[in-house]
mmCIF file with all atom_site columns, C-alpha atoms in Angstrom:
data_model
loop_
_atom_site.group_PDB
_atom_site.id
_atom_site.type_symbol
_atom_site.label_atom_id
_atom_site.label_alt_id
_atom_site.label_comp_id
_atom_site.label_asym_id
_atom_site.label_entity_id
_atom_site.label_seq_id
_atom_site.pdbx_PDB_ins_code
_atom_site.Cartn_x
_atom_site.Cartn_y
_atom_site.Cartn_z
_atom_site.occupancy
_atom_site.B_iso_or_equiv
_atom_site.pdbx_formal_charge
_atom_site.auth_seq_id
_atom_site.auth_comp_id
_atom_site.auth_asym_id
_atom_site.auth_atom_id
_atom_site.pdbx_PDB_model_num
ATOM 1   C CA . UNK A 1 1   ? 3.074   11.481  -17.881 1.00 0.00 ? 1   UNK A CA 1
ATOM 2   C CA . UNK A 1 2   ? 2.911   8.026   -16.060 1.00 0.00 ? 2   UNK A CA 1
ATOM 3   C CA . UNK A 1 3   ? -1.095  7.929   -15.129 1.00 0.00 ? 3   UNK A CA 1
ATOM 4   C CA . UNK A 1 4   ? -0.394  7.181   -11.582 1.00 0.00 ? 4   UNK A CA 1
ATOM 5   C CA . UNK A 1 5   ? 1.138   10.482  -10.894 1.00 0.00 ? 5   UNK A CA 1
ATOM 6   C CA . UNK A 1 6   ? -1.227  12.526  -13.353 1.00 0.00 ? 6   UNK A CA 1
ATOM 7   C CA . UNK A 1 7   ? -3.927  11.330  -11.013 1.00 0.00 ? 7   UNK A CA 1
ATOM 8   C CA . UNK A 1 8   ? -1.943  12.605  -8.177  1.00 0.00 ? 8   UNK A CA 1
ATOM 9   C CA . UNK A 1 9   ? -1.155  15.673  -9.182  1.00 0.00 ? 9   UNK A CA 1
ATOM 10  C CA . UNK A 1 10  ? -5.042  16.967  -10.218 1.00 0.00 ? 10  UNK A CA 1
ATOM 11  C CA . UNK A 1 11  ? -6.234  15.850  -6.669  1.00 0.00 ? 11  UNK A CA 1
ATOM 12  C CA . UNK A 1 12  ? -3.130  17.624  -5.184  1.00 0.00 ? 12  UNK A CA 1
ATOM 13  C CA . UNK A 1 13  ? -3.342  20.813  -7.192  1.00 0.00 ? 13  UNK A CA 1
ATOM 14  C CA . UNK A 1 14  ? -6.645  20.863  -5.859  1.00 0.00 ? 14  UNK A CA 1
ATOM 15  C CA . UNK A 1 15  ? -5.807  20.526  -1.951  1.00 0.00 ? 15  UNK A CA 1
ATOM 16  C CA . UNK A 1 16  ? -3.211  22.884  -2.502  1.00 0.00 ? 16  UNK A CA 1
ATOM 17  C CA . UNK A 1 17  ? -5.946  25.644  -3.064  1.00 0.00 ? 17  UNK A CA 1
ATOM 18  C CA . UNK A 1 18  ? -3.551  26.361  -6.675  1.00 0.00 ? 18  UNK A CA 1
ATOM 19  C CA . UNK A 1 19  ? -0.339  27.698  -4.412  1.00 0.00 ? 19  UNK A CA 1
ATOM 20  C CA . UNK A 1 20  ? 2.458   28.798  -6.724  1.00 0.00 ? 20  UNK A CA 1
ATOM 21  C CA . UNK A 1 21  ? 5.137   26.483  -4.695  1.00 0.00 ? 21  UNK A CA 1
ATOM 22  C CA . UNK A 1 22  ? 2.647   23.762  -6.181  1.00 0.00 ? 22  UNK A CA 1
ATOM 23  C CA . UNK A 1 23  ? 4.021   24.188  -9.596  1.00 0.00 ? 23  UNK A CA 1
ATOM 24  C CA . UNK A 1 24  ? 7.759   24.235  -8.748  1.00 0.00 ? 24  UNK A CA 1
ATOM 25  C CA . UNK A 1 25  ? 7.145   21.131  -6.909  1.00 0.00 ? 25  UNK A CA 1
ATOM 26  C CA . UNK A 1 26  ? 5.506   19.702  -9.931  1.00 0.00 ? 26  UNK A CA 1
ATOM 27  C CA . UNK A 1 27  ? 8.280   20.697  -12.188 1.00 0.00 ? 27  UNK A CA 1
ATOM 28  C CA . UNK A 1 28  ? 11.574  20.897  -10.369 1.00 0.00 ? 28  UNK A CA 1
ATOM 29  C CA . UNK A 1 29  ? 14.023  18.081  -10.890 1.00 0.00 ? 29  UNK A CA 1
ATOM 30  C CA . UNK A 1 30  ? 15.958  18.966  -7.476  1.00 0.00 ? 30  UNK A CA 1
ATOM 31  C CA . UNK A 1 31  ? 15.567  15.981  -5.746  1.00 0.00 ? 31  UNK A CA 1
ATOM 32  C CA . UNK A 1 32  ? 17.367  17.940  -2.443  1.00 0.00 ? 32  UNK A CA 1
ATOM 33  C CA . UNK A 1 33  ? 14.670  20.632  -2.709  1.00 0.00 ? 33  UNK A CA 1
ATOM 34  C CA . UNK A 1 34  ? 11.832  17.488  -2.623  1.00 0.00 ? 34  UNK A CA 1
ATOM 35  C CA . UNK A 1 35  ? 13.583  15.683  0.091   1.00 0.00 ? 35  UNK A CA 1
ATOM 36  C CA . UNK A 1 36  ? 14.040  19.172  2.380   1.00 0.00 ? 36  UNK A CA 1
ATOM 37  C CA . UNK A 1 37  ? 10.085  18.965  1.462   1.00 0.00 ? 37  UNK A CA 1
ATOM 38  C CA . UNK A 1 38  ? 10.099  15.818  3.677   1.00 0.00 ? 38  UNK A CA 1
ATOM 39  C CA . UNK A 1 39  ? 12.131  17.914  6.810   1.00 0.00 ? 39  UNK A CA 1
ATOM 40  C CA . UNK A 1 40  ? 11.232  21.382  6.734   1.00 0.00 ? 40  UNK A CA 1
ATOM 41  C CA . UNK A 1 41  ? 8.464   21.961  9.493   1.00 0.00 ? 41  UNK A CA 1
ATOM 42  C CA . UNK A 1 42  ? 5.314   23.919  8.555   1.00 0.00 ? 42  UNK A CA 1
ATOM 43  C CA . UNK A 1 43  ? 5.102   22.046  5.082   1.00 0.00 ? 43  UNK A CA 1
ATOM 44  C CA . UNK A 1 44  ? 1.480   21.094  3.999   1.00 0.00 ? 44  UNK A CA 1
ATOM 45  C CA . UNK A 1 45  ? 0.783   17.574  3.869   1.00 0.00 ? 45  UNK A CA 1
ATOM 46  C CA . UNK A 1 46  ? -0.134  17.517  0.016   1.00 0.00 ? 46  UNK A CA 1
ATOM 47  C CA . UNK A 1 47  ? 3.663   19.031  -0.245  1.00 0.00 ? 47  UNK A CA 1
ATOM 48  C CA . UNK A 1 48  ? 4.830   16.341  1.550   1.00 0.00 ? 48  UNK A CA 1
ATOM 49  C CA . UNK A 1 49  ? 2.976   13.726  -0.599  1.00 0.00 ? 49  UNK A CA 1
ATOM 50  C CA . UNK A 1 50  ? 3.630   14.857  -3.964  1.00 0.00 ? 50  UNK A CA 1
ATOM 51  C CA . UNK A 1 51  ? 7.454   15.246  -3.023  1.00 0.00 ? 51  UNK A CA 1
ATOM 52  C CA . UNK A 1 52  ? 7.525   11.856  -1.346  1.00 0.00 ? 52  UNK A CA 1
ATOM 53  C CA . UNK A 1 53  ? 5.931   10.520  -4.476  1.00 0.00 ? 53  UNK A CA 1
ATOM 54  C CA . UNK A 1 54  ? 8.207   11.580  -6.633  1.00 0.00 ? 54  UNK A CA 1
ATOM 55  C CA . UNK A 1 55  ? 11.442  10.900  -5.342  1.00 0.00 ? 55  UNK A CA 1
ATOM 56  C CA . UNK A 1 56  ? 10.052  7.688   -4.429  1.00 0.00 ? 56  UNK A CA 1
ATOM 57  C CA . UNK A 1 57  ? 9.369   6.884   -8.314  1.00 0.00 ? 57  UNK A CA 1
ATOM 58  C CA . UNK A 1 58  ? 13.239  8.304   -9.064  1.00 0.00 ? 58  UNK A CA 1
ATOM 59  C CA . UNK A 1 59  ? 14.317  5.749   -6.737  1.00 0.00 ? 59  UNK A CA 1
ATOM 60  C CA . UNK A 1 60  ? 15.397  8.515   -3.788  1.00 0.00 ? 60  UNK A CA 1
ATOM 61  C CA . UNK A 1 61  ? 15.571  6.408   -0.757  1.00 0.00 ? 61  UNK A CA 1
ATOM 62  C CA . UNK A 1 62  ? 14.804  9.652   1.416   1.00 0.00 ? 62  UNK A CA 1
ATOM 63  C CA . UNK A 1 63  ? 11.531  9.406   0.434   1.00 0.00 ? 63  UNK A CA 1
ATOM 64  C CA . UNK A 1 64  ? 10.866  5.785   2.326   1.00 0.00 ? 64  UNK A CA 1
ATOM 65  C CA . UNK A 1 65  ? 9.547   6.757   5.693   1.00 0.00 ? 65  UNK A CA 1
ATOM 66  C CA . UNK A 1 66  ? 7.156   9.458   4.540   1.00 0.00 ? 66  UNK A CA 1
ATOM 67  C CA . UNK A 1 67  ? 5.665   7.093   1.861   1.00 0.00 ? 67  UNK A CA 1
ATOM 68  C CA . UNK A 1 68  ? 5.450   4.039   4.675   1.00 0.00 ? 68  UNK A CA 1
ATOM 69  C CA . UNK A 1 69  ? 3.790   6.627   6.636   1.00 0.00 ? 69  UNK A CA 1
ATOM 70  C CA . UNK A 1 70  ? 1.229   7.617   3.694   1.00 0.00 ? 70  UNK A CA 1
ATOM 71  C CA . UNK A 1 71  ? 0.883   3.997   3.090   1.00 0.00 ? 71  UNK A CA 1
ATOM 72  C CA . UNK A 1 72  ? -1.196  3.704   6.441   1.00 0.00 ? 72  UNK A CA 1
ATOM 73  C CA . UNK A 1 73  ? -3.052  6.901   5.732   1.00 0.00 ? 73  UNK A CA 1
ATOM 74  C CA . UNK A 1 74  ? -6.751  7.333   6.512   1.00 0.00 ? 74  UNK A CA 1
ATOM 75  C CA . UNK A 1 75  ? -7.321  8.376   2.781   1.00 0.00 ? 75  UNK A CA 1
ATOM 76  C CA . UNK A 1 76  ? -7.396  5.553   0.806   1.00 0.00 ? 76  UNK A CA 1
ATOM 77  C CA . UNK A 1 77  ? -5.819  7.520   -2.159  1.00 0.00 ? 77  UNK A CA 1
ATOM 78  C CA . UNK A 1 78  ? -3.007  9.086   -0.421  1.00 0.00 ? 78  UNK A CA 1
ATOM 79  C CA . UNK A 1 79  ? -2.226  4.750   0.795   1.00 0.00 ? 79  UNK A CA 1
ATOM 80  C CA . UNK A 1 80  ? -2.826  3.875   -2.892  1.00 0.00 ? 80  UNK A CA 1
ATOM 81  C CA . UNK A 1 81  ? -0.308  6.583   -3.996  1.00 0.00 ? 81  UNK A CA 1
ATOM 82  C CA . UNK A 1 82  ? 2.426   5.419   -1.658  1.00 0.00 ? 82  UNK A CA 1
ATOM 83  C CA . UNK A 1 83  ? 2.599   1.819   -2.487  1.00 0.00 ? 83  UNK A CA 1
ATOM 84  C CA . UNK A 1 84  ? 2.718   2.518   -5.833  1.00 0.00 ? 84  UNK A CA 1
ATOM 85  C CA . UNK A 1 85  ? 5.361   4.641   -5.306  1.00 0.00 ? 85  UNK A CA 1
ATOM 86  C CA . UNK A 1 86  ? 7.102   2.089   -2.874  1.00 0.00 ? 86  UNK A CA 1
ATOM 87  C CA . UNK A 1 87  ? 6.715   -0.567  -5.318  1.00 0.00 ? 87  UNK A CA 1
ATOM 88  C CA . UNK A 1 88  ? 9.001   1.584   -7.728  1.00 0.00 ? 88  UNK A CA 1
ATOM 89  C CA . UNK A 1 89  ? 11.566  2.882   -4.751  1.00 0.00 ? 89  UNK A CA 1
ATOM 90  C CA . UNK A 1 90  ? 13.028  -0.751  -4.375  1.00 0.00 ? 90  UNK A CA 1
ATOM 91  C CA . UNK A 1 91  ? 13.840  -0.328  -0.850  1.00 0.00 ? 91  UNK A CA 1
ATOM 92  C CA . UNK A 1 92  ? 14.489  -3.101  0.626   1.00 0.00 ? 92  UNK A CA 1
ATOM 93  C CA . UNK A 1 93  ? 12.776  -2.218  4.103   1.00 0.00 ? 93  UNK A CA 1
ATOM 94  C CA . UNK A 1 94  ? 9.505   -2.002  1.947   1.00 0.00 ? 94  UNK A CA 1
ATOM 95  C CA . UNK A 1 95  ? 8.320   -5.461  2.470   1.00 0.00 ? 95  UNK A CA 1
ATOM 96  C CA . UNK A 1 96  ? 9.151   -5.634  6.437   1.00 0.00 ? 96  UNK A CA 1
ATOM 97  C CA . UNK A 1 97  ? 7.291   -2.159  6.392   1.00 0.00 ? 97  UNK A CA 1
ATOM 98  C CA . UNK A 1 98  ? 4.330   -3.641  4.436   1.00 0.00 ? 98  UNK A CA 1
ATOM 99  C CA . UNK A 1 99  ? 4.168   -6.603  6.226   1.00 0.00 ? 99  UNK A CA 1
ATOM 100 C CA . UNK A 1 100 ? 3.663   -4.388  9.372   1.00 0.00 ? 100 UNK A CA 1
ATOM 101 C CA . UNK A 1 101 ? 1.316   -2.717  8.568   1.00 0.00 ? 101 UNK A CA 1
ATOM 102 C CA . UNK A 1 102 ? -0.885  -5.255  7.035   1.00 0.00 ? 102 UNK A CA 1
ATOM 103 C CA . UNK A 1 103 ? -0.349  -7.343  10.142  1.00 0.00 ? 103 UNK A CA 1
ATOM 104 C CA . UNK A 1 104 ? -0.869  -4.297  12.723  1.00 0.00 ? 104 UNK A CA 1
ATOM 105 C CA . UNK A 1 105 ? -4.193  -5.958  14.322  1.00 0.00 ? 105 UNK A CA 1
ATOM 106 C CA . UNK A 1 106 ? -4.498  -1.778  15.468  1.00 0.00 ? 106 UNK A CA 1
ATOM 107 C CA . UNK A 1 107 ? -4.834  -0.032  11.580  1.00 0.00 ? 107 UNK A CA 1
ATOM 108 C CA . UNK A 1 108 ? -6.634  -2.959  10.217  1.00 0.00 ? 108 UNK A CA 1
ATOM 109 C CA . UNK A 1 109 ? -9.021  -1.136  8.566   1.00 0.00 ? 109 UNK A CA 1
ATOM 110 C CA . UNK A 1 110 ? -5.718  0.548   7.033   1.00 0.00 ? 110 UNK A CA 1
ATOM 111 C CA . UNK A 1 111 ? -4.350  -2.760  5.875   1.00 0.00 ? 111 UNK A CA 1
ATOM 112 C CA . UNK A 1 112 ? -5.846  -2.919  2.402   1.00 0.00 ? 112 UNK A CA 1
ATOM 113 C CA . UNK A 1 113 ? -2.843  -1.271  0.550   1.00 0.00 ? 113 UNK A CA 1
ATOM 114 C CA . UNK A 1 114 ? -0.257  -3.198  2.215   1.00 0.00 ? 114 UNK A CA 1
ATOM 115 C CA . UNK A 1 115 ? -1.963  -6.381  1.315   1.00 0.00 ? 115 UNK A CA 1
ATOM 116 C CA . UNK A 1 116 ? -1.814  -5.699  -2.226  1.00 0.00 ? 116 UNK A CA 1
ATOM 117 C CA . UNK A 1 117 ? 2.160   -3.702  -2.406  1.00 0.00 ? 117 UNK A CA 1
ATOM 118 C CA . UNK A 1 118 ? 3.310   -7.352  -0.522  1.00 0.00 ? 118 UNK A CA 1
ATOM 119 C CA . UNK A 1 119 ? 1.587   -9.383  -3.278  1.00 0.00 ? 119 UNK A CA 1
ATOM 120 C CA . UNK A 1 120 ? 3.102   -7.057  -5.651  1.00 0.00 ? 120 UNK A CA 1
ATOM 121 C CA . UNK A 1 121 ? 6.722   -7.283  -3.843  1.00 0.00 ? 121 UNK A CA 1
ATOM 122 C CA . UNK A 1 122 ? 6.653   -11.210 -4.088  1.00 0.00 ? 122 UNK A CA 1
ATOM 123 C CA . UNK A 1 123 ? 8.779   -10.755 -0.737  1.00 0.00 ? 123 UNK A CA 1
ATOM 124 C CA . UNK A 1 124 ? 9.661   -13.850 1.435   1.00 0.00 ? 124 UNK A CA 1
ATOM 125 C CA . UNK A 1 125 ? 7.465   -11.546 4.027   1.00 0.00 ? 125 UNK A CA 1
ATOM 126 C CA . UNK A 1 126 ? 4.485   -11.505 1.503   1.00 0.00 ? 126 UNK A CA 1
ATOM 127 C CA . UNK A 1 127 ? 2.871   -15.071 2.637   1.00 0.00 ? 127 UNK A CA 1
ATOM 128 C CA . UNK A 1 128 ? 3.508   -15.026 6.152   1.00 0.00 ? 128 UNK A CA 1
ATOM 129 C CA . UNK A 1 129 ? 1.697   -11.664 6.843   1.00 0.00 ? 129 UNK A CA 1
ATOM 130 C CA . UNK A 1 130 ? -1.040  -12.262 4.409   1.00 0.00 ? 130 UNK A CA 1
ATOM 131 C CA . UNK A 1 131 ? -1.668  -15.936 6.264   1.00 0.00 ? 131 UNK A CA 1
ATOM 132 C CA . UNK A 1 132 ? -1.680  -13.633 9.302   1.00 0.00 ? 132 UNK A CA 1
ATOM 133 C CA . UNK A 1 133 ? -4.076  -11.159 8.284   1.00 0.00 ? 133 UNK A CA 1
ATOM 134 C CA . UNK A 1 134 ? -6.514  -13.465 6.902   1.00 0.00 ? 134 UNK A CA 1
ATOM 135 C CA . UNK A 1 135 ? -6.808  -15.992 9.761   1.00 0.00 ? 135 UNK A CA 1
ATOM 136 C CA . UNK A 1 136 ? -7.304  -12.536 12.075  1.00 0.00 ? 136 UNK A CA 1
ATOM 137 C CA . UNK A 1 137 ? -10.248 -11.541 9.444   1.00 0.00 ? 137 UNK A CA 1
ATOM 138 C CA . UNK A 1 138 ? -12.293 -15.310 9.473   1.00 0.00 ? 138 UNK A CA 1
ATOM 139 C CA . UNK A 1 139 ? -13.374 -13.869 12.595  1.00 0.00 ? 139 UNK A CA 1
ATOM 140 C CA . UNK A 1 140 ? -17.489 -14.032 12.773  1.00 0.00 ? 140 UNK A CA 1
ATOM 141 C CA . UNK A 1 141 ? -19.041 -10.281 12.304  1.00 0.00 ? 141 UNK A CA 1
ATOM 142 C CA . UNK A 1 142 ? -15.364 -8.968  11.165  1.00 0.00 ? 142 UNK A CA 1
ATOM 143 C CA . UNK A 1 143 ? -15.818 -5.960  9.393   1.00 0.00 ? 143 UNK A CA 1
ATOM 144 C CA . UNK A 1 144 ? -12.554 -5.759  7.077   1.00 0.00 ? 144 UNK A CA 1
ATOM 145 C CA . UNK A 1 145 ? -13.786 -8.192  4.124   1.00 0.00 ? 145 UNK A CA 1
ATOM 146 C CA . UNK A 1 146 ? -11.988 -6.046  1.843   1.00 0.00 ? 146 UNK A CA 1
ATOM 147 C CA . UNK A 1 147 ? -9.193  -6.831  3.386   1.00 0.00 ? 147 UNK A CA 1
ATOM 148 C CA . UNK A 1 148 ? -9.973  -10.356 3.649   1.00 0.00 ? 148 UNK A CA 1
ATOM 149 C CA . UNK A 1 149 ? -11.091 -10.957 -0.001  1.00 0.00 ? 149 UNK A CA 1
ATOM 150 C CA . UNK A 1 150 ? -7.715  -8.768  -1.200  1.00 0.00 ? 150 UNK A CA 1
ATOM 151 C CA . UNK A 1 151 ? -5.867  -11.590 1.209   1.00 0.00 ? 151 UNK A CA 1
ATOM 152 C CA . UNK A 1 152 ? -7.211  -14.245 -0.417  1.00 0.00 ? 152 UNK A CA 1
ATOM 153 C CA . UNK A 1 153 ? -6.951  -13.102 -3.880  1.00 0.00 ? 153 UNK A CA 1
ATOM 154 C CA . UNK A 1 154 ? -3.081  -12.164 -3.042  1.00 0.00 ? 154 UNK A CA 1
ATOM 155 C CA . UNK A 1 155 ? -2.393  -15.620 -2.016  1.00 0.00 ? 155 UNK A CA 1
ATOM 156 C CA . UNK A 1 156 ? -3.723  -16.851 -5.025  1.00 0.00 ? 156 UNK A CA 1
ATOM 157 C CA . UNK A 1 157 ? -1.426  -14.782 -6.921  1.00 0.00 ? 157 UNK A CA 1
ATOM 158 C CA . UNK A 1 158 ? 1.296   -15.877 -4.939  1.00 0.00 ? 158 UNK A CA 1
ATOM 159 C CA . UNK A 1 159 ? 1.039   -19.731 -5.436  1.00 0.00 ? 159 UNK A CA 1
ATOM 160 C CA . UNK A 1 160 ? 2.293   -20.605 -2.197  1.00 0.00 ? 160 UNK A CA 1
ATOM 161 C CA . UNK A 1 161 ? 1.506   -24.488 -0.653  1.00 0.00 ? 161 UNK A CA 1
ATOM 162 C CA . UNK A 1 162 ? 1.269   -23.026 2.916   1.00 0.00 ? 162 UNK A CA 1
ATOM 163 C CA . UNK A 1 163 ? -1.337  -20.701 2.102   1.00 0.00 ? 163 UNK A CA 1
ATOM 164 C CA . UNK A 1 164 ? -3.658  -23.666 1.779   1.00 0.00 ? 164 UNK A CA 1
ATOM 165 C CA . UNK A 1 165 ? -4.719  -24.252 5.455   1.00 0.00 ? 165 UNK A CA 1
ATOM 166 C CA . UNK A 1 166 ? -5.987  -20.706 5.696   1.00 0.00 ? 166 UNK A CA 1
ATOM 167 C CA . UNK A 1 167 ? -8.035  -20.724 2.126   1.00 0.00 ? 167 UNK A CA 1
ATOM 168 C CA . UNK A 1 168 ? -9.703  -23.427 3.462   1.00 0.00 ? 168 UNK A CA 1
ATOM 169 C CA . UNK A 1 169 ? -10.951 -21.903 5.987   1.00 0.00 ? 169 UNK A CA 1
ATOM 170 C CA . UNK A 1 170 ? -11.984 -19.723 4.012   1.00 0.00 ? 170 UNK A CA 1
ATOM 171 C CA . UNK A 1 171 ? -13.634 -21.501 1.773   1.00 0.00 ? 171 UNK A CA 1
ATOM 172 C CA . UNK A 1 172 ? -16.903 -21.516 4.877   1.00 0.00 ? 172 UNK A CA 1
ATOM 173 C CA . UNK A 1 173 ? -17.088 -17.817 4.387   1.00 0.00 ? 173 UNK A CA 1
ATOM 174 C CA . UNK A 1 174 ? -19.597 -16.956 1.800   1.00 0.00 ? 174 UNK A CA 1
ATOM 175 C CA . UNK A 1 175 ? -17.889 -13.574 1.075   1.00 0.00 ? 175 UNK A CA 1
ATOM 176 C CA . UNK A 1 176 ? -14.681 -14.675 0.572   1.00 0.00 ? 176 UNK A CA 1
ATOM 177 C CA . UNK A 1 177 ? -15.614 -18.634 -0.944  1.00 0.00 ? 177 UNK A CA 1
ATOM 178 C CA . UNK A 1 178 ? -14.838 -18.516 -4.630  1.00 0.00 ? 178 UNK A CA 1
ATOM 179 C CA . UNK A 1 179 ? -12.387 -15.970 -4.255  1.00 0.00 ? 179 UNK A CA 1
ATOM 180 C CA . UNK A 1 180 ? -10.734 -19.016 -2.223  1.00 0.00 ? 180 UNK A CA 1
ATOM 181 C CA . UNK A 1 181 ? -12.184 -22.022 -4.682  1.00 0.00 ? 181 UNK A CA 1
ATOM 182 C CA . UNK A 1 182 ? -9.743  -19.592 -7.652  1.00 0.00 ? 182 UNK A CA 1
ATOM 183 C CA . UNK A 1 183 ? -6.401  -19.063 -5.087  1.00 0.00 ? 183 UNK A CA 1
ATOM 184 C CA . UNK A 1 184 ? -6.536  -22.579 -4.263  1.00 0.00 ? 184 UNK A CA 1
ATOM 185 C CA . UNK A 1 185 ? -6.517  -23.566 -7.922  1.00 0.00 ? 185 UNK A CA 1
ATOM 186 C CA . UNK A 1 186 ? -3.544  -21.464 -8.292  1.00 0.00 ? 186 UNK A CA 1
ATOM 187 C CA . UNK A 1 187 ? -1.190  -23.419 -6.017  1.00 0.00 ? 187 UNK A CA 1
ATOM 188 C CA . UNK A 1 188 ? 0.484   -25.874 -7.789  1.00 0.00 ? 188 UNK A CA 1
ATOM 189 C CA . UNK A 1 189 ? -0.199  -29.686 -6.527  1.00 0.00 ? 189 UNK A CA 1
ATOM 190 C CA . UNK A 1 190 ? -3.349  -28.722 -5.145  1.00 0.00 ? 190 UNK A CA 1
ATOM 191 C CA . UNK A 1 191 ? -5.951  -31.447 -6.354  1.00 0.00 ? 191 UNK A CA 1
#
């Protein structure tokens, strides 16, 4: 069992209090039943995740806008559990949908697993929205250095010459500074 959704499925046995329709979610193979998961009013919100999740990793494209949707969850592991699953759906509204997100000035402090599913995508969307996000976070007193710092390291990853203006200003933030000296030593011609 991929580790990813073993970790999923003990926190969602748990929040399903051990309900019996848990199990044949677990184990059914009907992707209709998961998706009419996703419809069906009334159904519980670690129902909707777990089927979300897993047509998402069989590459059902019904699953899309309930895992964009967990993606900008308050709980960090239900957002961490979407992209994961996003980055295996191969939609190709994922990256506008990330991009979004991460750029949505509104569910900032929301942003940090959209930052790291666009450096994962390697979309043309990727740089532009992670230049975005950063600039908005060199703000003095901002609160989201996690997001920042997962900006910055992302941009690094993603080697990209306009990326440079915005590491260096980065580089005057003592929180995010080497993170920045290493992505800037990433982009090739930079010296």
């Amino acid at each position: 069992m991929d580790e990813e959704l073993r970790s999923l499925t003990e926190r969602l046995r748990q929040e399903s209090g051990g309900a019996a329709v848990y199990d044949r979610f677990v184990a059914t193979g009907d992707r209709d039943e998961l998706a009419g998961v996703l419809t069906e009013p009334g159904q519980p919100l670690w129902a909707r995740e777990l089927a979300a999740f897993r047509l998402g990793l069989a590459g059902d494209r019904r699953a899309f806008e309930a895992l964009v949707l967990l993606l900008n969850h308050r709980d960090p592991q239900r957002c961490a559990s979407a992209a994961y699953a996003l980055a295996r759906l191969a939609d190709p509204r994922t990256a506008r949908a990330a991009a979004a997100l991460a750029t949505n000035e509104l569910r900032v402090a929301y942003a940090l697993h959209p930052v790291r599913l666009l450096v994962q995508l390697r979309a043309p969307e990727s740089v532009p929205a992670l230049i975005t996000t950063l600039r908005r976070r060199l703000r003095p007193h901002d609160p989201y250095r996690r997001v920042a710092l997962a900006c910055v390291e992302g941009l690094g990853a993603l080697g990209d010459p306009r990326a440079r203006p915005v590491l260096d200003e980065a580089l005057a933030h003592p929180a995010l500074a080497q993170a920045a000296v290493r992505a800037l030593a990433r982009i090739p011609g930079q010296g």
